[in-house]
Coordinates of C-alpha atoms in Angstrom, one line a residue:
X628 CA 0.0 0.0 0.0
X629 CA 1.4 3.0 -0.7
X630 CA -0.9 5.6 1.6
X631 CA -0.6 8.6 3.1
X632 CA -2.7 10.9 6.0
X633 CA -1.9 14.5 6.4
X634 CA -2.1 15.8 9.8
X635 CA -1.9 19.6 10.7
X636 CA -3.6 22.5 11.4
X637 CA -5.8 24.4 9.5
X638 CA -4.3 26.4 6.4
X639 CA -0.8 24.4 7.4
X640 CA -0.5 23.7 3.6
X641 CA -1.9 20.1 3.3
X642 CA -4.3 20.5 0.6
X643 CA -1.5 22.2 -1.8
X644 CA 0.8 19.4 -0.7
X645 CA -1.9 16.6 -1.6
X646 CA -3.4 18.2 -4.9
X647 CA 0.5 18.2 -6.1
X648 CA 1.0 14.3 -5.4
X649 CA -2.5 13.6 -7.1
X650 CA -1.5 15.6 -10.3
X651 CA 2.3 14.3 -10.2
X652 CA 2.5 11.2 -8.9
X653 CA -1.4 9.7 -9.4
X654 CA -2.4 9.5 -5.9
X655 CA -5.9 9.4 -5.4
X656 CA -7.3 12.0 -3.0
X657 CA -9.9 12.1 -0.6
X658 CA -10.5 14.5 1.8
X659 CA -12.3 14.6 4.8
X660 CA -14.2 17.4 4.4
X661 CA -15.4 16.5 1.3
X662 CA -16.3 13.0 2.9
X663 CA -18.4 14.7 5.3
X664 CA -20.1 17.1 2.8
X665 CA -21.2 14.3 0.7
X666 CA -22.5 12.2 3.8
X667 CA -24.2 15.6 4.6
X668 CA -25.9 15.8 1.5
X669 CA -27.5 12.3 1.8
X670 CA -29.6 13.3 4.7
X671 CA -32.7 14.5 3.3
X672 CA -33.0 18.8 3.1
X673 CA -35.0 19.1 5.8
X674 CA -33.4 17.3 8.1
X675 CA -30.1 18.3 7.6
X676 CA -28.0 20.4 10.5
X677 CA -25.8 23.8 9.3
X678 CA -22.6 23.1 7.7
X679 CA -21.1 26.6 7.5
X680 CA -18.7 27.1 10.2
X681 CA -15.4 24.9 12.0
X682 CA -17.7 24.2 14.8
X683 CA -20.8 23.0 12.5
X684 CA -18.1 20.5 11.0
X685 CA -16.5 19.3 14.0
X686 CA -20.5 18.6 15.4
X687 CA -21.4 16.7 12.7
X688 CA -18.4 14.8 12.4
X689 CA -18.7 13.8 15.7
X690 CA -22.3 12.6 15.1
X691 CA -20.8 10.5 11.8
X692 CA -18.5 9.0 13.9
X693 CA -20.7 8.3 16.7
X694 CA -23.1 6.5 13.8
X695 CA -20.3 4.9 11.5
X696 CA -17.3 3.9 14.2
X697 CA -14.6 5.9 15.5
X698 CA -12.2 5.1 12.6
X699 CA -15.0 6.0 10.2
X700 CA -12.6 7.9 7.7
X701 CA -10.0 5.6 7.7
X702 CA -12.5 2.5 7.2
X703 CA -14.0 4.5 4.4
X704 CA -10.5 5.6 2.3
X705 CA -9.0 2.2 2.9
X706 CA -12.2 0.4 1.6
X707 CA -12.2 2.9 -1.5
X708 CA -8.4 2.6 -2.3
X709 CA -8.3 -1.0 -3.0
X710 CA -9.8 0.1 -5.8
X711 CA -7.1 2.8 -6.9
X712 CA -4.0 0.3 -6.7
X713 CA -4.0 1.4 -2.9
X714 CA -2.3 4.7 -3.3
X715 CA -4.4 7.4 -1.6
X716 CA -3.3 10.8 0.3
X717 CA -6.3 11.5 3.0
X718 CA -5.8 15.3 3.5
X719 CA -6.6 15.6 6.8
X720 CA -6.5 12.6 9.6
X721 CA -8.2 14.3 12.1
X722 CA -9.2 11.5 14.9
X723 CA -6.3 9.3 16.7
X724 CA -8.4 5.6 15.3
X725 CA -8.3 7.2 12.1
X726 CA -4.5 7.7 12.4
X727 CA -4.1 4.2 13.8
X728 CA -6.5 2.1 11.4
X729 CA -4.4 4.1 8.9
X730 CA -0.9 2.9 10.1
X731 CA -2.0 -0.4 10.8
X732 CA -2.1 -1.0 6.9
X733 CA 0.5 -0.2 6.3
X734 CA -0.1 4.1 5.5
X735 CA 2.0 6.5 6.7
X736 CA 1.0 9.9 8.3
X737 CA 3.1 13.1 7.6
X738 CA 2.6 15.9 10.1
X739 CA 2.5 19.8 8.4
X740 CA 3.9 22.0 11.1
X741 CA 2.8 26.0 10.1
X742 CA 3.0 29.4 12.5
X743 CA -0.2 30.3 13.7
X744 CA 0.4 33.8 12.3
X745 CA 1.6 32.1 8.4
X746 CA -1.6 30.3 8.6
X747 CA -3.7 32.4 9.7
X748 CA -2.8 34.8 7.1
X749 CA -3.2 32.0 4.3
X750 CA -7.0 31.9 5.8
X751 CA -7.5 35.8 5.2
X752 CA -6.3 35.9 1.7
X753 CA -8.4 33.3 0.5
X754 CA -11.3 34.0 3.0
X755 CA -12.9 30.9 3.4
X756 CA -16.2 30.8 5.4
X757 CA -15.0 27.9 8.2
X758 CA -12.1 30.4 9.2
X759 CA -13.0 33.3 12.2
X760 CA -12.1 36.9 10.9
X761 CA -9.7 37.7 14.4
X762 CA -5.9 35.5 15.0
X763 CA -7.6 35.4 18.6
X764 CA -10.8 33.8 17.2
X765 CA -9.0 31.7 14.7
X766 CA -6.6 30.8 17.6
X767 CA -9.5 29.5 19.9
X768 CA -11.3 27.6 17.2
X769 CA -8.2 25.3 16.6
X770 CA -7.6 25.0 20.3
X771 CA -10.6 22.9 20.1
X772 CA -9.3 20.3 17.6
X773 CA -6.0 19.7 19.1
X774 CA -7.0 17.2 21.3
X775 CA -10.3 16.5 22.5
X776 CA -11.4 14.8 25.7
X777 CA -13.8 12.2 23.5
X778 CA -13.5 9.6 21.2
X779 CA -15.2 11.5 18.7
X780 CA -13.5 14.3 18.4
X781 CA -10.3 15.9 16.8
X782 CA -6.9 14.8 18.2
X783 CA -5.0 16.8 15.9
X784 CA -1.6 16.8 18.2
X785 CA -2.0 13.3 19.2
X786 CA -1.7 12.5 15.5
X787 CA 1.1 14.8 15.2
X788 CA 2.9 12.6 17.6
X789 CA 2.3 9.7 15.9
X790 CA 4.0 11.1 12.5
X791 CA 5.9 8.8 10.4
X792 CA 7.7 12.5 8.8
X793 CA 7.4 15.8 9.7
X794 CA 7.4 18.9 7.3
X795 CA 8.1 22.6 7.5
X796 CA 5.0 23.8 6.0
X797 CA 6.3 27.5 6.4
X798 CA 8.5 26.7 3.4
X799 CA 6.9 27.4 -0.7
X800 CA 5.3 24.1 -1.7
X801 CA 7.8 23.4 -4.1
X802 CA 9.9 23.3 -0.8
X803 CA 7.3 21.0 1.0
X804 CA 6.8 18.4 -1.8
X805 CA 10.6 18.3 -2.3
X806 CA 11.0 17.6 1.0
X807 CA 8.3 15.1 1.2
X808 CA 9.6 12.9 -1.7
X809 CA 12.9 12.7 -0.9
X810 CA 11.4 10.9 2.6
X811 CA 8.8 9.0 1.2
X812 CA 9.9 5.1 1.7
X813 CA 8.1 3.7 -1.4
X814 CA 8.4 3.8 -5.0
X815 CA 6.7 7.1 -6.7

């Protein structure tokens, strides 16, 4: 298997990173956003909770999880990837099951380390509704995902700890891929 979870904080550079090994190196991508969006969109309109902001997201992801298992994602990309010759890059491993379902077969997770202030600047310039409009807003927001007291919740640093690699993501992401491939312990 040749798969790989992202782990790192919002706007640390982990989509950029995974939409250049998709278009260079034919990894298949799936996000966890995304995931959740299209789970969303199978409830029926009117029953369907908000899914505007961070906390709307981490609400219902928590419900998912509570429905599906705790390593719901994981289960879900490693099911799909069997059929895409196993090589998948999950942009955003979220949940400590997720990371160890993950490693148990065999994927690796690679942590994206950013300054609060470089990332929080990323989220201004391209605005994106999810992010808070204040560093002290977006500061407290995170602080909610880096490790939760529950199950279902985010364990962003716990994951970080279990990296296989760790990257600069303060660096251009020519920099960042660079860096990533000459780590990487398969064949590209």
């Amino acid at each position: 298997m040749h798969g790989i979870a992202f782990v790192g904080h919002p706007r640390s550079g982990k989509s950029t990173l995974v939409r250049s090994l998709a278009a260079g190196y034919g990894f298949t991508v799936y996000s966890g956003s995304q995931i959740l969006r299209d789970a969303w969109l199978a409830i029926p309109e009117e029953e369907r909770p908000p899914l505007i902001t961070r906390n709307d997201y981490d609400l219902f992801h928590r419900q998912w999880r509570g429905k599906h298992g705790l390593d719901a994602m994981a289960s879900f990309i490693l099911s799909a990837s069997v059929q895409n010759n196993n090589r998948f890059c999950f942009e955003n491993v979220r949940n400590k099951y997720d990371a160890v379902t993950i490693k148990a077969a065999g994927g690796l997770i690679i942590a994206i380390e950013c300054p609060l202030e470089t990332r929080f600047a990323r989220a201004m310039k391209e605005a994106d509704a999810k992010d808070c409009q204040t560093l002290s807003d977006f500061l407290s927001a995170e602080m909610s995902e880096y490790d939760s007291n529950d199950d279902y919740g985010s364990h962003i640093m716990k994951v970080i700890n279990m990296a296989d690699i760790s990257l600069d993501g303060n660096q251009s992401p020519e920099a960042v891929l660079t860096d990533l491939m000459r780590q990487l312990p398969f064949e590209r």
